[in-house]
Short mmCIF file of C-alpha atoms in Angstrom, two decimals:
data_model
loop_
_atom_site.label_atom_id
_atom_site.label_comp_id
_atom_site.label_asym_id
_atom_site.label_seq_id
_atom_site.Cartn_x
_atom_site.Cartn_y
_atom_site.Cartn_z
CA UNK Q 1 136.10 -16.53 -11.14
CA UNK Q 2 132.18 -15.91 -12.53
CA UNK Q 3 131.71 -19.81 -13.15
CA UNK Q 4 132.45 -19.87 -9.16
CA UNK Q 5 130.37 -16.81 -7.54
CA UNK Q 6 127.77 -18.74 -9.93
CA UNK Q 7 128.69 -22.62 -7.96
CA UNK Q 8 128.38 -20.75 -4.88
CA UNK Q 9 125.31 -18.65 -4.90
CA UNK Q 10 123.88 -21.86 -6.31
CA UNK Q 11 124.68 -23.35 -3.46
CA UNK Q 12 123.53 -21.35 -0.72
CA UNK Q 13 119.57 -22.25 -0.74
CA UNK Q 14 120.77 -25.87 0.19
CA UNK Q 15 121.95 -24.87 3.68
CA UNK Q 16 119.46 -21.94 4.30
CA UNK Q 17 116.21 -22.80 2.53
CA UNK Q 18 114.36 -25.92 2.45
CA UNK Q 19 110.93 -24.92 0.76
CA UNK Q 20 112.70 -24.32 -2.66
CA UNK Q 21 112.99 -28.31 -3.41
CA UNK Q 22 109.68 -29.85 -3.24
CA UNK Q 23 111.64 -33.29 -2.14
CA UNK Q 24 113.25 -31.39 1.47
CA UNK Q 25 110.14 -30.67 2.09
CA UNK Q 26 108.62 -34.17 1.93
CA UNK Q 27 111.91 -35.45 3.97
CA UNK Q 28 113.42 -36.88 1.02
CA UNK Q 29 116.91 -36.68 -0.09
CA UNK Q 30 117.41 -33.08 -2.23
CA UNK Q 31 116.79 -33.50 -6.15
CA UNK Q 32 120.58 -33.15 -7.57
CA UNK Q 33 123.74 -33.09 -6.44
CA UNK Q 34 124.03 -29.74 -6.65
CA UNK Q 35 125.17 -28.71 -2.93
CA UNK Q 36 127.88 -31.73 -2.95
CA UNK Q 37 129.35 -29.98 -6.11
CA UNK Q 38 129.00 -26.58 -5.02
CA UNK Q 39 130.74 -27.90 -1.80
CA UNK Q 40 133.69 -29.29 -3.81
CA UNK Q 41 134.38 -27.03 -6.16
CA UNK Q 42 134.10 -23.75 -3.21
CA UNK Q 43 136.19 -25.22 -0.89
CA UNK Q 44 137.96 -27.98 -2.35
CA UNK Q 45 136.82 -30.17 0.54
CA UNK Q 46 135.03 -33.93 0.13
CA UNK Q 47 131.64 -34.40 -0.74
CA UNK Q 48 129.14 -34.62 2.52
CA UNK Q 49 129.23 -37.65 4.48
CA UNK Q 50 126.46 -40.10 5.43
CA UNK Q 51 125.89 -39.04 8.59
CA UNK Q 52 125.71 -34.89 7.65
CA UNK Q 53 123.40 -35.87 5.11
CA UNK Q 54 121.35 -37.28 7.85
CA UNK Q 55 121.47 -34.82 9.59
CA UNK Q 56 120.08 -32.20 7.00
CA UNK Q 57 117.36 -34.41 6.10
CA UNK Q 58 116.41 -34.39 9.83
CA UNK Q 59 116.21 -30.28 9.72
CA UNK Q 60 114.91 -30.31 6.42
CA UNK Q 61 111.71 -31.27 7.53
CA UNK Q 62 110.43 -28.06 8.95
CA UNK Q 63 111.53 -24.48 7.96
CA UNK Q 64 113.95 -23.55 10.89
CA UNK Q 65 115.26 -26.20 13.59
CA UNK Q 66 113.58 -26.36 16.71
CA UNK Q 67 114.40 -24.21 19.29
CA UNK Q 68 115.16 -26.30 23.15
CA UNK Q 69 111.62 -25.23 25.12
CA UNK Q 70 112.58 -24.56 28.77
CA UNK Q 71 109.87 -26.06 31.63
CA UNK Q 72 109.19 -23.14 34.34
CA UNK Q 73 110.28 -23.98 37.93
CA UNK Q 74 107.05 -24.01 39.07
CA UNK Q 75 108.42 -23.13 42.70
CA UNK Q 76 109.65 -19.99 41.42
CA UNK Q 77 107.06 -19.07 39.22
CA UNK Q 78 105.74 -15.65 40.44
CA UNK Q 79 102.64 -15.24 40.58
CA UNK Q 80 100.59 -12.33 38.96
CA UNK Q 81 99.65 -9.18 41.05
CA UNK Q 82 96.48 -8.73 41.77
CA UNK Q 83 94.47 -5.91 43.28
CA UNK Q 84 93.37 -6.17 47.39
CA UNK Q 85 89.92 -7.65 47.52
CA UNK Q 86 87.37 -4.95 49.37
CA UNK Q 87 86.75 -7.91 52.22
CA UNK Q 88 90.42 -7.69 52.78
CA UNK Q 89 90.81 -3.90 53.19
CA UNK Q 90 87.66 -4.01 55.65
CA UNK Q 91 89.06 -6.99 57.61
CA UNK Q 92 92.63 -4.66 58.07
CA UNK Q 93 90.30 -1.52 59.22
CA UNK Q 94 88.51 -3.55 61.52
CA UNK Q 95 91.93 -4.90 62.71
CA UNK Q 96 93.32 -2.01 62.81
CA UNK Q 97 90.27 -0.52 65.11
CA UNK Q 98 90.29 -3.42 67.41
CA UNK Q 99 93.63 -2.51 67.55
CA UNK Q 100 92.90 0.74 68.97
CA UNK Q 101 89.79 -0.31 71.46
CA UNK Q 102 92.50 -2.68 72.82
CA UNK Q 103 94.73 -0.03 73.70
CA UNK Q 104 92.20 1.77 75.17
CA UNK Q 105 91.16 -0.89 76.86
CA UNK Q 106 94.30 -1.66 78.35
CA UNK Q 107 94.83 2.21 79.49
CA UNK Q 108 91.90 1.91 80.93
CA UNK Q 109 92.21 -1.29 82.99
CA UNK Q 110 95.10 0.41 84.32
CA UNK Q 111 92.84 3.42 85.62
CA UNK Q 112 90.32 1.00 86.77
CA UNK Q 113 92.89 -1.31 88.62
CA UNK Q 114 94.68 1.56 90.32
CA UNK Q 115 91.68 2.99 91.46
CA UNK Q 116 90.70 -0.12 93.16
CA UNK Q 117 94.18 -0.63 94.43
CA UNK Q 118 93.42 3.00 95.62
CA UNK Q 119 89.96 2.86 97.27
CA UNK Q 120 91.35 -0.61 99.17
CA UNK Q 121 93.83 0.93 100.85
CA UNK Q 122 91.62 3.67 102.30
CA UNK Q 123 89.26 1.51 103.00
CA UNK Q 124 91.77 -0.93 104.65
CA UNK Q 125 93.63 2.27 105.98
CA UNK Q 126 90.02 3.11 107.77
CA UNK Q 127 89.24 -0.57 109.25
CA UNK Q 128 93.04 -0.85 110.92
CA UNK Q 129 92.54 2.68 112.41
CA UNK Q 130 89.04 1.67 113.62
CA UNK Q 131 89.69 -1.61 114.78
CA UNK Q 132 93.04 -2.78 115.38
CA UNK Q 133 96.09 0.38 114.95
CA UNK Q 134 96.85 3.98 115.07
CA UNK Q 135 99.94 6.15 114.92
CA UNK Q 136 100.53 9.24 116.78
CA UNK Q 137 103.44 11.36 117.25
CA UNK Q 138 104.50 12.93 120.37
CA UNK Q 139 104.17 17.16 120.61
CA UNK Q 140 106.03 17.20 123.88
CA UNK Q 141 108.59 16.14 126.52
CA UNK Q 142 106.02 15.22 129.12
CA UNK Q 143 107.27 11.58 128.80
CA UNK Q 144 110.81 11.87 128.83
CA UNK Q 145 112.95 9.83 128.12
CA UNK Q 146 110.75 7.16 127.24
CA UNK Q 147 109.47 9.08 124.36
CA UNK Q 148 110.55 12.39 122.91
CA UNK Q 149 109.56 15.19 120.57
CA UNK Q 150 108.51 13.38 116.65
CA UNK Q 151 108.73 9.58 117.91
CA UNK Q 152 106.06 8.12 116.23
CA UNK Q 153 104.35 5.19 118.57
CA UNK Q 154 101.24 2.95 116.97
CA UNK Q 155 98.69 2.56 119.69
CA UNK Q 156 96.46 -0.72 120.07
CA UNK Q 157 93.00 -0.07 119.74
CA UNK Q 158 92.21 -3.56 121.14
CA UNK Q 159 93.41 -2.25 125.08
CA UNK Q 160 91.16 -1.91 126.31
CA UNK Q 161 88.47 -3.92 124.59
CA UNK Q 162 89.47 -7.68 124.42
CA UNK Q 163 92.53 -6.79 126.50
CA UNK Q 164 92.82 -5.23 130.09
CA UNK Q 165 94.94 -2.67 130.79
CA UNK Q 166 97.62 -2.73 133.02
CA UNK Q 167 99.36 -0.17 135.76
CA UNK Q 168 102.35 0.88 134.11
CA UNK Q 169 101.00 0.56 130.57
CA UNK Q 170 101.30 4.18 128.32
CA UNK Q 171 98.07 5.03 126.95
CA UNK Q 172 96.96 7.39 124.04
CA UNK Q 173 93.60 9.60 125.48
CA UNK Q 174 91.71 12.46 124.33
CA UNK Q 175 91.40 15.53 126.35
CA UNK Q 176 88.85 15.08 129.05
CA UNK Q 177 88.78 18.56 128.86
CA UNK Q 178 91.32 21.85 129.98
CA UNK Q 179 94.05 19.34 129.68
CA UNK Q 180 95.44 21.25 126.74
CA UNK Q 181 94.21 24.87 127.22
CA UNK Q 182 96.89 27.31 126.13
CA UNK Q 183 98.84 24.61 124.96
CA UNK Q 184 99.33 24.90 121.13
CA UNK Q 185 101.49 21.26 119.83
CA UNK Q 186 104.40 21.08 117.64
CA UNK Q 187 103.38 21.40 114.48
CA UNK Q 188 105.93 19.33 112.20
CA UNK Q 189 107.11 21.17 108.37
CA UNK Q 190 108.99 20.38 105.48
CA UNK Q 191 108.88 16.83 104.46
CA UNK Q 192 107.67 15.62 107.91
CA UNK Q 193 104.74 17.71 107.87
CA UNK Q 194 103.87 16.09 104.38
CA UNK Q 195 104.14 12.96 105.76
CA UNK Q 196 101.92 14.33 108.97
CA UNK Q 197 99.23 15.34 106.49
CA UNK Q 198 99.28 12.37 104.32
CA UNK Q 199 99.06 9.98 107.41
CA UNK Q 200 96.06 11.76 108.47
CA UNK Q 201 94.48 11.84 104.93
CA UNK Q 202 94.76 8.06 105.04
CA UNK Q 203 93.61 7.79 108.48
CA UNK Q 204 97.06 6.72 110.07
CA UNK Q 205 97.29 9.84 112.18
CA UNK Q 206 93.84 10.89 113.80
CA UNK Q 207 91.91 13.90 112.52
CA UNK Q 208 92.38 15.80 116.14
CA UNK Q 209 96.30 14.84 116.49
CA UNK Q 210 96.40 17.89 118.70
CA UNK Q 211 93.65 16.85 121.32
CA UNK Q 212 95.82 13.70 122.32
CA UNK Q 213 98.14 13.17 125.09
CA UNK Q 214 100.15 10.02 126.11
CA UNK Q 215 100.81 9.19 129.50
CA UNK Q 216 101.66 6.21 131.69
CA UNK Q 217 98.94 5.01 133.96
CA UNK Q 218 99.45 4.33 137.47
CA UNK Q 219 96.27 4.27 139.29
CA UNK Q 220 93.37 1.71 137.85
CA UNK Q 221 89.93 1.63 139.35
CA UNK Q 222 89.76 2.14 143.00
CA UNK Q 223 93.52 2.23 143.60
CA UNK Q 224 94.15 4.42 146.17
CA UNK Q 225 97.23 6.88 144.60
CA UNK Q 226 99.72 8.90 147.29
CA UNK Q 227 102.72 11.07 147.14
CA UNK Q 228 104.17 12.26 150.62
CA UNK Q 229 105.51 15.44 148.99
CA UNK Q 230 108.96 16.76 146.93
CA UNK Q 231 111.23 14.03 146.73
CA UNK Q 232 108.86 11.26 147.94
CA UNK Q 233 108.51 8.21 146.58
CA UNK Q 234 104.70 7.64 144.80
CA UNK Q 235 102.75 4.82 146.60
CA UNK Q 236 100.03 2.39 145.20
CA UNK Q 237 97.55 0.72 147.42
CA UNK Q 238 100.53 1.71 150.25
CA UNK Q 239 103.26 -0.06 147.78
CA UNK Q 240 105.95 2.42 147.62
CA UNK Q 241 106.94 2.44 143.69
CA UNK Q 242 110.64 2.40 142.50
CA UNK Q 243 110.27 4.26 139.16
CA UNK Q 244 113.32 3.31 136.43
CA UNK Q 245 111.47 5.03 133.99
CA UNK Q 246 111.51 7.98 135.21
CA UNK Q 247 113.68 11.46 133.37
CA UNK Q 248 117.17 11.39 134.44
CA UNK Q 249 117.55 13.71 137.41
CA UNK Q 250 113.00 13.53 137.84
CA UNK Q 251 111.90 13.08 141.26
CA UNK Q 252 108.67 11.15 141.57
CA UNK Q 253 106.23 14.48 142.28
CA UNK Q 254 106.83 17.77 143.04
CA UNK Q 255 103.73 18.21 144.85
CA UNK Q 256 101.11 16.40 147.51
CA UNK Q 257 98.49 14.34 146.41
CA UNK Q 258 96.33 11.34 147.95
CA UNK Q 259 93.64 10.06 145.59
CA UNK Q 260 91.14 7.40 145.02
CA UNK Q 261 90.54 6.24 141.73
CA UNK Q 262 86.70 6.80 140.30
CA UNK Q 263 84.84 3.21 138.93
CA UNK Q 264 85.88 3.63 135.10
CA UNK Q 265 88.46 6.13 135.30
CA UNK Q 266 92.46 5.75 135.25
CA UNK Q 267 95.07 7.72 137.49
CA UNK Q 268 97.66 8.61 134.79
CA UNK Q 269 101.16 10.76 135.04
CA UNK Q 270 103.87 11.92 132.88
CA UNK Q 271 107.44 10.41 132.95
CA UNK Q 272 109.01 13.40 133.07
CA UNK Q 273 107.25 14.45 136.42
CA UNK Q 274 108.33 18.02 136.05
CA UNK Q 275 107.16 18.82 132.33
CA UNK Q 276 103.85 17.15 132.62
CA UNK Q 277 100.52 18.47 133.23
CA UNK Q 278 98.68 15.25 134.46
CA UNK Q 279 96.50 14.05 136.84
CA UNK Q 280 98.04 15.69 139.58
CA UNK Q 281 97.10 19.22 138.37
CA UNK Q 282 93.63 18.86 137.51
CA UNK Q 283 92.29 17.39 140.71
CA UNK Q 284 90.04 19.92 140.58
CA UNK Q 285 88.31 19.19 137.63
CA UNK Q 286 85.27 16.42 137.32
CA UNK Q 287 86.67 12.94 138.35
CA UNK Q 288 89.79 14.59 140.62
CA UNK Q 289 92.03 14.41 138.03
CA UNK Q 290 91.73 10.73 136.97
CA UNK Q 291 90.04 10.43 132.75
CA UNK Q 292 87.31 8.35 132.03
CA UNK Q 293 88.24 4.88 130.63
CA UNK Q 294 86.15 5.75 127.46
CA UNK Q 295 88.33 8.73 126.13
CA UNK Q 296 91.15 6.05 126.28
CA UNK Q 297 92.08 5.75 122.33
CA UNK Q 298 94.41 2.87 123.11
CA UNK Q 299 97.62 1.33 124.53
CA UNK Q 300 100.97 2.70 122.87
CA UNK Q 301 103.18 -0.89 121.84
CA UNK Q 302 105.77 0.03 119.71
CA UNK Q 303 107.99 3.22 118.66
CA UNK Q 304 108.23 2.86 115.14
CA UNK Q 305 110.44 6.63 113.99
CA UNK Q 306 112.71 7.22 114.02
CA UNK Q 307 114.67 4.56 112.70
CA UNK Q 308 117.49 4.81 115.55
CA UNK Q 309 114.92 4.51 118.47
CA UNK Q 310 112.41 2.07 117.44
CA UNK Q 311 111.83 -0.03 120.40
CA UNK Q 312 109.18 -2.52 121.77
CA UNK Q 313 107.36 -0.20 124.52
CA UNK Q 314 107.21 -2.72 127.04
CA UNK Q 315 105.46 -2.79 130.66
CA UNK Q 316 107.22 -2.23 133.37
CA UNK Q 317 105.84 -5.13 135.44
CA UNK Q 318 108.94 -5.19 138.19
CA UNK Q 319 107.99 -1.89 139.09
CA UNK Q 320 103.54 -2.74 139.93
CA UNK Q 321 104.15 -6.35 140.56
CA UNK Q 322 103.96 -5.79 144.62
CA UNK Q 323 101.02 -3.94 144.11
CA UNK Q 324 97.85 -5.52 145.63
CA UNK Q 325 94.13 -5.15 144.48
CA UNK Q 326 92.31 -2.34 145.82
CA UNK Q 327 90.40 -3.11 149.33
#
């Protein structure tokens, strides 16, 4: 049993160490047969075959086999970390900061844009009401039922001007003067006297709503206007007028009047003959009654509110169309 510990430990430097027999390390077959004995008498077994002893001379030649070397993927190879250049940090401040002026900028495009949007609509606001439209809402029952109390009509600022007006058409004036005395108008609230105040902000509704009237005309320039008395019919150049516009249960005048219209002036009267202080009553004052074609604002075309009674105002032509020219 000591002769073989002795075999074996013998043995042992021919599989683990090369550098102990100066042949291995020249690649040369080892100097005795030393392992192939040590092999037979440990284990019994056959001595090494051709191609093991091949094999061994093939690691023999360096100190340890080599080990397989693996070749990166270079497509996965990370790469190292590196600190944030300066230029880079400036360019995301200056990003961030044109960031910011953009935002700003876009805030205040917004301001800008609906201030312009704004200022336009004033502006346009003011030309329509100068030039071409303007709403007005009726105080009173003078023109019953034609209009009533808080219809809102737009009058035509172009009649007169580029158009004529016509007998029959209702008209939009400002006080010659007394018309109104003691007369305080309706003053809308709530809701509808916000929408009162914004129209006249905007210049829908005029400054001096309360020194209006409306009221249909019926006398133009030198018409010669005539009521018999209560419960006669109104005449026009000696044309007896049949009236369908008229209040339900009105009679054409309640009171005597003959009349020749002034150059420049208009003969106007309410529809509801009874409630309405028009030309009629103030033939006392300058121009017997009739108002001057220049306080004429403008001819009323359309009732716009509310919603139920919006109508086309139109001319009654039927009820003039007999009606000659003044002599």
């Amino acid at each position: 049993m000591r002769h073989v510990h002795s075999l074996a430990c013998e043995s042992y430097p021919v599989t683990s160490r090369a550098d102990d027999d100066p042949a291995r390390t020249q690649g040369g077959p080892p100097s005795g047969s030393t392992g192939e004995q040590g092999r037979a008498e440990v284990g019994g077994a056959a001595p090494y075959s051709e191609t093991e002893r091949d094999s061994m001379h093939e690691t023999s030649a360096g100190t340890w086999p080599a080990e397989p070397t693996l070749t990166p993927d270079p497509a996965g190879e990370a790469e190292p970390a590196t600190p944030e250049a300066p230029a880079t940090r400036s360019q995301r401040r200056d990003a961030e900061r044109g960031g910011r002026r953009r935002r700003r900028s876009a805030g205040g495009s917004i301001l800008r844009e609906t201030a312009i949007i704004l200022v336009s609509a004033l502006v346009l606001s003011w030309l329509i009401k100068t030039l071409l439209v303007q709403a007005f809402f009726i105080p009173s029952s003078s023109m019953h039922d034609t209009l009533v109390e808080d219809d809102r009509i737009m009058v035509s600022k172009l009649t007169p001007g580029p158009f004529d007006l016509e007998r029959g058409d209702i008209i939009v004036f400002k006080d010659p003067g007394g018309w109104l005395e003691g007369q305080k108008p309706v003053e809308a609230t709530g809701w509808r006297g916000a929408m009162n105040d914004l129209f006249t902000f905007v210049g829908l509704y005029p400054q001096d709503a309360g020194e209006h009237l409306v009221k249909r005309v019926i006398g133009l320039p030198g018409d010669r206007v005539a009521c018999a008395g209560p419960g006669e019919p109104v005449t026009v150049n000696g044309v007896e007028l049949d009236e369908p516009y008229l209040a339900a249960g009105a009679i054409p005048s309640q009171m005597a009047f003959d009349v020749t219209v002034p150059p420049d002036s208009l003969w106007v009267m309410g529809d509801n003959r009874q409630r309405s202080s028009d030309s009629r009553l103030h033939q006392g004052d300058p121009g017997g009654g009739a108002i001057p074609m220049d306080n004429v604002v403008g001819k009323a075309f359309v009732l716009v509110w509310p919603i139920d009674r919006a109508t086309v105002l139109h001319n009654p032509g039927d009820t003039f169309k007999d009606v000659p020219d003044p002599s």
